[in-house]
């Protein structure tokens, strides 16, 4: 699962970089939002995957990783003025919340599908 998450994160980063190089001035703000988002999301999804992998062995580390991701997503959401990107960031936050609830409930293998779906949506928003 971690390999899939890393591939998704790398694809998002690559898409954002491509968008940045292909857009005109009118879409520059969106491209910059997407590039910044893709970079942050790549790191966040990787940390989430690691936290989930270690949830059974070190639940405190998992909670700390989830707290860090929440802070990054809030900061990111505050920085973008693109409605579609804001929604995708919000959806990713919801996915993170669901993982947190699952771990708090004792699930050592929470479903990451909402997180990867939201990450994919960010990729779609960032594609010209």
Backbone as JSON Lines, residues from 0, in Angstrom:
{"i":0,"aa":"X","n":[0.81,-1.18,0.0],"ca":[0.0,0.0,0.0],"c":[0.87,1.26,0.0]}
{"i":1,"aa":"X","n":[1.96,1.22,0.75],"ca":[2.84,2.38,0.82],"c":[3.41,2.72,-0.55]}
{"i":2,"aa":"X","n":[3.73,1.72,-1.35],"ca":[4.25,1.94,-2.7],"c":[3.22,2.66,-3.55]}
{"i":3,"aa":"X","n":[1.94,2.27,-3.45],"ca":[0.87,2.91,-4.21],"c":[0.75,4.38,-3.8]}
{"i":4,"aa":"X","n":[0.81,4.63,-2.48],"ca":[0.69,5.99,-1.98],"c":[1.85,6.85,-2.49]}
{"i":5,"aa":"X","n":[3.06,6.29,-2.48],"ca":[4.22,7.04,-2.97],"c":[4.07,7.35,-4.46]}
{"i":6,"aa":"X","n":[3.59,6.37,-5.25],"ca":[3.41,6.61,-6.69],"c":[2.38,7.71,-6.91]}
{"i":7,"aa":"X","n":[1.3,7.7,-6.13],"ca":[0.27,8.73,-6.25],"c":[0.86,10.1,-5.93]}
{"i":8,"aa":"X","n":[1.62,10.16,-4.85],"ca":[2.22,11.43,-4.44],"c":[3.19,11.94,-5.5]}
{"i":9,"aa":"X","n":[4.01,11.06,-6.05],"ca":[4.94,11.47,-7.09],"c":[4.22,11.92,-8.35]}
{"i":10,"aa":"X","n":[3.14,11.24,-8.68],"ca":[2.35,11.64,-9.86],"c":[1.76,13.02,-9.66]}
{"i":11,"aa":"X","n":[1.28,13.31,-8.45],"ca":[0.74,14.63,-8.17],"c":[1.81,15.71,-8.31]}
{"i":12,"aa":"X","n":[2.98,15.44,-7.79],"ca":[4.06,16.42,-7.89],"c":[4.46,16.64,-9.34]}
{"i":13,"aa":"X","n":[4.56,15.57,-10.12],"ca":[4.91,15.69,-11.53],"c":[3.84,16.46,-12.3]}
{"i":14,"aa":"X","n":[2.58,16.19,-12.01],"ca":[1.48,16.9,-12.67],"c":[1.57,18.38,-12.36]}
{"i":15,"aa":"X","n":[1.81,18.71,-11.12],"ca":[1.9,20.12,-10.74],"c":[3.04,20.83,-11.45]}
{"i":16,"aa":"X","n":[4.17,20.17,-11.55],"ca":[5.31,20.77,-12.25],"c":[5.01,20.94,-13.73]}
{"i":17,"aa":"X","n":[4.35,19.97,-14.33],"ca":[3.97,20.08,-15.74],"c":[3.0,21.22,-15.95]}
{"i":18,"aa":"X","n":[2.01,21.33,-15.07],"ca":[1.03,22.4,-15.17],"c":[1.72,23.75,-15.08]}
{"i":19,"aa":"X","n":[2.63,23.86,-14.14],"ca":[3.34,25.13,-13.96],"c":[4.06,25.54,-15.23]}
{"i":20,"aa":"X","n":[4.63,24.6,-15.95],"ca":[5.37,24.95,-17.15],"c":[4.48,25.16,-18.38]}
{"i":21,"aa":"X","n":[3.24,24.69,-18.34],"ca":[2.38,24.77,-19.52],"c":[1.36,25.92,-19.49]}
{"i":22,"aa":"X","n":[1.09,26.5,-18.35],"ca":[0.0,27.47,-18.26],"c":[0.46,28.86,-18.63]}
{"i":23,"aa":"X","n":[-0.54,29.68,-18.99],"ca":[-0.27,31.08,-19.27],"c":[-0.37,31.89,-17.99]}
{"i":24,"aa":"X","n":[-0.18,33.19,-18.12],"ca":[-0.19,34.06,-16.94],"c":[-1.52,34.04,-16.21]}
{"i":25,"aa":"X","n":[-2.62,33.95,-16.94],"ca":[-3.94,33.94,-16.33],"c":[-4.15,32.78,-15.39]}
{"i":26,"aa":"X","n":[-3.49,31.68,-15.62],"ca":[-3.67,30.49,-14.79],"c":[-2.48,30.27,-13.85]}
{"i":27,"aa":"X","n":[-1.6,31.24,-13.77],"ca":[-0.4,31.07,-12.95],"c":[-0.73,30.86,-11.48]}
{"i":28,"aa":"X","n":[-1.7,31.59,-10.94],"ca":[-2.07,31.4,-9.54],"c":[-2.52,29.97,-9.27]}
{"i":29,"aa":"X","n":[-3.36,29.44,-10.16],"ca":[-3.83,28.06,-9.99],"c":[-2.65,27.09,-10.07]}
{"i":30,"aa":"X","n":[-1.76,27.31,-11.02],"ca":[-0.61,26.42,-11.16],"c":[0.28,26.46,-9.93]}
{"i":31,"aa":"X","n":[0.5,27.64,-9.38],"ca":[1.31,27.74,-8.18],"c":[0.63,27.09,-6.99]}
{"i":32,"aa":"X","n":[-0.69,27.29,-6.86],"ca":[-1.44,26.61,-5.8],"c":[-1.29,25.1,-5.95]}
{"i":33,"aa":"X","n":[-1.43,24.63,-7.17],"ca":[-1.33,23.19,-7.43],"c":[0.07,22.66,-7.13]}
{"i":34,"aa":"X","n":[1.08,23.4,-7.55],"ca":[2.45,22.95,-7.3],"c":[2.74,22.88,-5.8]}
{"i":35,"aa":"X","n":[2.34,23.92,-5.09],"ca":[2.53,23.92,-3.63],"c":[1.73,22.82,-2.97]}
{"i":36,"aa":"X","n":[0.51,22.63,-3.43],"ca":[-0.34,21.58,-2.87],"c":[0.25,20.21,-3.13]}
{"i":37,"aa":"X","n":[0.66,19.96,-4.36],"ca":[1.21,18.64,-4.7],"c":[2.43,18.3,-3.86]}
{"i":38,"aa":"X","n":[3.29,19.27,-3.65],"ca":[4.48,19.04,-2.84],"c":[4.1,18.71,-1.4]}
{"i":39,"aa":"X","n":[3.21,19.48,-0.83],"ca":[2.79,19.25,0.55],"c":[2.03,17.94,0.68]}
{"i":40,"aa":"X","n":[1.15,17.67,-0.27],"ca":[0.36,16.45,-0.22],"c":[1.26,15.22,-0.36]}
{"i":41,"aa":"X","n":[2.26,15.29,-1.23],"ca":[3.17,14.16,-1.38],"c":[3.81,13.81,-0.04]}
{"i":42,"aa":"X","n":[4.28,14.8,0.66],"ca":[4.9,14.56,1.97],"c":[3.87,14.08,2.98]}
{"i":43,"aa":"X","n":[2.68,14.66,2.95],"ca":[1.63,14.29,3.9],"c":[1.15,12.87,3.71]}
{"i":44,"aa":"X","n":[0.92,12.49,2.47],"ca":[0.44,11.13,2.19],"c":[1.51,10.11,2.57]}
{"i":45,"aa":"X","n":[2.76,10.43,2.33],"ca":[3.84,9.53,2.72],"c":[3.88,9.36,4.23]}
{"i":46,"aa":"X","n":[3.75,10.47,4.97],"ca":[3.75,10.39,6.43],"c":[2.55,9.62,6.94]}
{"i":47,"aa":"X","n":[1.4,9.82,6.31],"ca":[0.2,9.09,6.72],"c":[0.39,7.6,6.51]}
{"i":48,"aa":"X","n":[0.93,7.24,5.37],"ca":[1.18,5.83,5.09],"c":[2.11,5.22,6.13]}
{"i":49,"aa":"X","n":[3.15,5.94,6.48],"ca":[4.09,5.47,7.5],"c":[3.39,5.35,8.85]}
{"i":50,"aa":"X","n":[2.58,6.34,9.19],"ca":[1.86,6.32,10.46],"c":[0.91,5.13,10.54]}
{"i":51,"aa":"X","n":[0.22,4.86,9.45],"ca":[-0.71,3.72,9.43],"c":[0.07,2.41,9.53]}
{"i":52,"aa":"X","n":[1.18,2.32,8.85],"ca":[2.0,1.11,8.91],"c":[2.5,0.83,10.32]}
{"i":53,"aa":"X","n":[2.73,1.89,11.08],"ca":[3.26,1.75,12.43],"c":[2.21,1.88,13.52]}
{"i":54,"aa":"X","n":[0.94,1.96,13.14],"ca":[-0.12,2.21,14.12],"c":[-0.15,1.17,15.23]}
{"i":55,"aa":"X","n":[0.01,-0.08,14.9],"ca":[-0.05,-1.13,15.91],"c":[1.15,-1.07,16.85]}
{"i":56,"aa":"X","n":[2.31,-0.72,16.34],"ca":[3.53,-0.7,17.14],"c":[3.71,0.59,17.93]}
{"i":57,"aa":"X","n":[3.26,1.7,17.37],"ca":[3.48,2.99,18.02],"c":[2.31,3.93,17.74]}
{"i":58,"aa":"X","n":[1.2,3.73,18.44],"ca":[0.02,4.56,18.19],"c":[0.24,6.05,18.46]}
{"i":59,"aa":"X","n":[1.13,6.38,19.39],"ca":[1.4,7.8,19.66],"c":[2.06,8.47,18.46]}
{"i":60,"aa":"X","n":[2.96,7.77,17.8],"ca":[3.61,8.33,16.6],"c":[2.58,8.53,15.49]}
{"i":61,"aa":"X","n":[1.64,7.61,15.39],"ca":[0.59,7.74,14.38],"c":[-0.24,8.99,14.64]}
{"i":62,"aa":"X","n":[-0.6,9.22,15.9],"ca":[-1.39,10.4,16.24],"c":[-0.61,11.68,15.95]}
{"i":63,"aa":"X","n":[0.68,11.67,16.26],"ca":[1.51,12.85,15.99],"c":[1.58,13.13,14.48]}
{"i":64,"aa":"X","n":[1.76,12.07,13.69],"ca":[1.81,12.25,12.23],"c":[0.48,12.8,11.72]}
{"i":65,"aa":"X","n":[-0.62,12.3,12.23],"ca":[-1.93,12.8,11.81],"c":[-2.11,14.26,12.24]}
{"i":66,"aa":"X","n":[-1.64,14.61,13.43],"ca":[-1.71,16.01,13.87],"c":[-0.9,16.92,12.96]}
{"i":67,"aa":"X","n":[0.29,16.46,12.57],"ca":[1.12,17.24,11.66],"c":[0.43,17.45,10.32]}
{"i":68,"aa":"X","n":[-0.18,16.39,9.8],"ca":[-0.88,16.49,8.52],"c":[-2.04,17.47,8.63]}
{"i":69,"aa":"X","n":[-2.79,17.39,9.72],"ca":[-3.91,18.33,9.91],"c":[-3.42,19.77,9.87]}
{"i":70,"aa":"X","n":[-2.31,20.05,10.54],"ca":[-1.76,21.42,10.53],"c":[-1.35,21.84,9.11]}
{"i":71,"aa":"X","n":[-0.71,20.94,8.37],"ca":[-0.29,21.26,7.01],"c":[-1.49,21.53,6.11]}
{"i":72,"aa":"X","n":[-2.52,20.7,6.24],"ca":[-3.7,20.87,5.41],"c":[-4.43,22.17,5.74]}
{"i":73,"aa":"X","n":[-4.52,22.53,7.02],"ca":[-5.16,23.78,7.39],"c":[-4.4,24.96,6.79]}
{"i":74,"aa":"X","n":[-3.09,24.93,6.93],"ca":[-2.27,25.99,6.37],"c":[-2.44,26.07,4.86]}
{"i":75,"aa":"X","n":[-2.43,24.93,4.21],"ca":[-2.58,24.87,2.77],"c":[-3.95,25.39,2.34]}
{"i":76,"aa":"X","n":[-4.99,24.97,3.05],"ca":[-6.33,25.43,2.73],"c":[-6.49,26.93,2.87]}
{"i":77,"aa":"X","n":[-5.78,27.5,3.85],"ca":[-5.83,28.95,4.07],"c":[-5.12,29.72,2.97]}
{"i":78,"aa":"X","n":[-4.17,29.08,2.26],"ca":[-3.35,29.77,1.26],"c":[-3.97,29.79,-0.13]}
{"i":79,"aa":"X","n":[-4.85,28.85,-0.44],"ca":[-5.37,28.78,-1.81],"c":[-6.68,29.54,-1.94]}
{"i":80,"aa":"X","n":[-6.87,30.15,-3.1],"ca":[-8.13,30.81,-3.38],"c":[-8.88,30.1,-4.51]}
{"i":81,"aa":"X","n":[-8.39,28.93,-4.9],"ca":[-9.03,28.15,-5.95],"c":[-10.07,27.24,-5.29]}
{"i":82,"aa":"X","n":[-11.34,27.39,-5.68],"ca":[-12.44,26.66,-5.03],"c":[-12.3,25.15,-5.19]}
{"i":83,"aa":"X","n":[-11.95,24.69,-6.39],"ca":[-11.82,23.25,-6.61],"c":[-10.67,22.66,-5.79]}
{"i":84,"aa":"X","n":[-9.57,23.39,-5.75],"ca":[-8.42,22.93,-4.98],"c":[-8.74,22.94,-3.49]}
{"i":85,"aa":"X","n":[-9.45,23.97,-3.04],"ca":[-9.86,24.04,-1.63],"c":[-10.74,22.85,-1.26]}
{"i":86,"aa":"X","n":[-11.65,22.49,-2.15],"ca":[-12.52,21.34,-1.89],"c":[-11.71,20.05,-1.81]}
{"i":87,"aa":"X","n":[-10.77,19.87,-2.71],"ca":[-9.95,18.66,-2.69],"c":[-9.11,18.59,-1.41]}
{"i":88,"aa":"X","n":[-8.59,19.73,-0.96],"ca":[-7.83,19.78,0.29],"c":[-8.75,19.44,1.46]}
{"i":89,"aa":"X","n":[-9.97,19.97,1.43],"ca":[-10.94,19.67,2.49],"c":[-11.27,18.17,2.49]}
{"i":90,"aa":"X","n":[-11.47,17.59,1.31],"ca":[-11.76,16.16,1.22],"c":[-10.6,15.33,1.76]}
{"i":91,"aa":"X","n":[-9.39,15.77,1.49],"ca":[-8.22,15.06,2.02],"c":[-8.21,15.14,3.54]}
{"i":92,"aa":"X","n":[-8.56,16.29,4.07],"ca":[-8.65,16.45,5.53],"c":[-9.69,15.52,6.12]}
{"i":93,"aa":"X","n":[-10.82,15.36,5.44],"ca":[-11.85,14.44,5.9],"c":[-11.33,13.01,5.89]}
{"i":94,"aa":"X","n":[-10.6,12.65,4.85],"ca":[-10.0,11.31,4.79],"c":[-9.04,11.07,5.95]}
{"i":95,"aa":"X","n":[-8.24,12.08,6.27],"ca":[-7.31,11.99,7.4],"c":[-8.09,11.83,8.7]}
{"i":96,"aa":"X","n":[-9.18,12.58,8.85],"ca":[-10.02,12.44,10.05],"c":[-10.57,11.02,10.18]}
{"i":97,"aa":"X","n":[-10.99,10.45,9.05],"ca":[-11.52,9.08,9.08],"c":[-10.46,8.08,9.49]}
{"i":98,"aa":"X","n":[-9.24,8.28,9.02],"ca":[-8.13,7.4,9.41],"c":[-7.88,7.55,10.91]}
{"i":99,"aa":"X","n":[-7.91,8.77,11.4],"ca":[-7.7,9.02,12.83],"c":[-8.76,8.29,13.66]}
{"i":100,"aa":"X","n":[-10.02,8.41,13.26],"ca":[-11.11,7.74,13.98],"c":[-10.93,6.23,13.96]}
{"i":101,"aa":"X","n":[-10.51,5.7,12.83],"ca":[-10.32,4.25,12.72],"c":[-9.19,3.8,13.66]}
{"i":102,"aa":"X","n":[-8.1,4.54,13.67],"ca":[-6.98,4.18,14.56],"c":[-7.41,4.31,16.01]}
{"i":103,"aa":"X","n":[-8.12,5.39,16.35],"ca":[-8.61,5.57,17.71],"c":[-9.55,4.43,18.13]}
{"i":104,"aa":"X","n":[-10.25,3.88,17.14],"ca":[-11.16,2.77,17.4],"c":[-10.47,1.41,17.45]}
{"i":105,"aa":"X","n":[-9.16,1.4,17.28],"ca":[-8.42,0.15,17.37],"c":[-8.11,-0.52,16.04]}
{"i":106,"aa":"X","n":[-8.5,0.09,14.93],"ca":[-8.23,-0.48,13.61],"c":[-6.75,-0.28,13.26]}
{"i":107,"aa":"X","n":[-6.04,-1.39,13.09],"ca":[-4.61,-1.29,12.75],"c":[-4.37,-1.21,11.25]}
{"i":108,"aa":"X","n":[-5.41,-1.37,10.45],"ca":[-5.29,-1.25,8.99],"c":[-6.44,-0.4,8.45]}
{"i":109,"aa":"X","n":[-6.46,0.89,8.82],"ca":[-7.56,1.75,8.35],"c":[-7.55,1.92,6.84]}
{"i":110,"aa":"X","n":[-8.72,2.19,6.31],"ca":[-8.91,2.37,4.87],"c":[-8.33,3.73,4.43]}
{"i":111,"aa":"X","n":[-7.36,3.68,3.54],"ca":[-6.75,4.9,3.02],"c":[-7.39,5.36,1.71]}
{"i":112,"aa":"X","n":[-8.42,4.66,1.26],"ca":[-9.06,4.99,-0.01],"c":[-9.53,6.44,-0.08]}
{"i":113,"aa":"X","n":[-10.2,6.98,0.96],"ca":[-10.6,8.39,0.87],"c":[-9.42,9.35,0.72]}
{"i":114,"aa":"X","n":[-8.31,8.99,1.32],"ca":[-7.12,9.84,1.22],"c":[-6.56,9.79,-0.2]}
{"i":115,"aa":"X","n":[-6.42,8.58,-0.74],"ca":[-5.88,8.47,-2.09],"c":[-6.85,9.04,-3.12]}
{"i":116,"aa":"X","n":[-8.16,8.92,-2.87],"ca":[-9.14,9.51,-3.79],"c":[-9.03,11.04,-3.8]}
{"i":117,"aa":"X","n":[-8.88,11.61,-2.62],"ca":[-8.75,13.07,-2.54],"c":[-7.45,13.52,-3.2]}
{"i":118,"aa":"X","n":[-6.39,12.74,-3.02],"ca":[-5.12,13.06,-3.68],"c":[-5.27,13.0,-5.2]}
{"i":119,"aa":"X","n":[-6.02,12.02,-5.69],"ca":[-6.28,11.92,-7.12],"c":[-7.08,13.11,-7.62]}
{"i":120,"aa":"X","n":[-8.02,13.57,-6.81],"ca":[-8.83,14.73,-7.19],"c":[-7.95,15.97,-7.3]}
{"i":121,"aa":"X","n":[-6.99,16.1,-6.41],"ca":[-6.06,17.21,-6.51],"c":[-5.3,17.14,-7.84]}
{"i":122,"aa":"X","n":[-4.91,15.93,-8.24],"ca":[-4.26,15.75,-9.53],"c":[-5.14,16.19,-10.68]}
{"i":123,"aa":"X","n":[-6.44,15.87,-10.61],"ca":[-7.38,16.27,-11.66],"c":[-7.52,17.8,-11.71]}
{"i":124,"aa":"X","n":[-7.64,18.41,-10.54],"ca":[-7.79,19.86,-10.48],"c":[-6.56,20.55,-11.06]}
{"i":125,"aa":"X","n":[-5.41,19.94,-10.84],"ca":[-4.15,20.55,-11.29],"c":[-3.81,20.26,-12.75]}
{"i":126,"aa":"X","n":[-4.58,19.39,-13.39],"ca":[-4.33,19.06,-14.79],"c":[-5.02,20.09,-15.69]}
{"i":127,"aa":"X","n":[-4.28,20.66,-16.65],"ca":[-4.89,21.67,-17.53],"c":[-5.94,21.08,-18.44]}
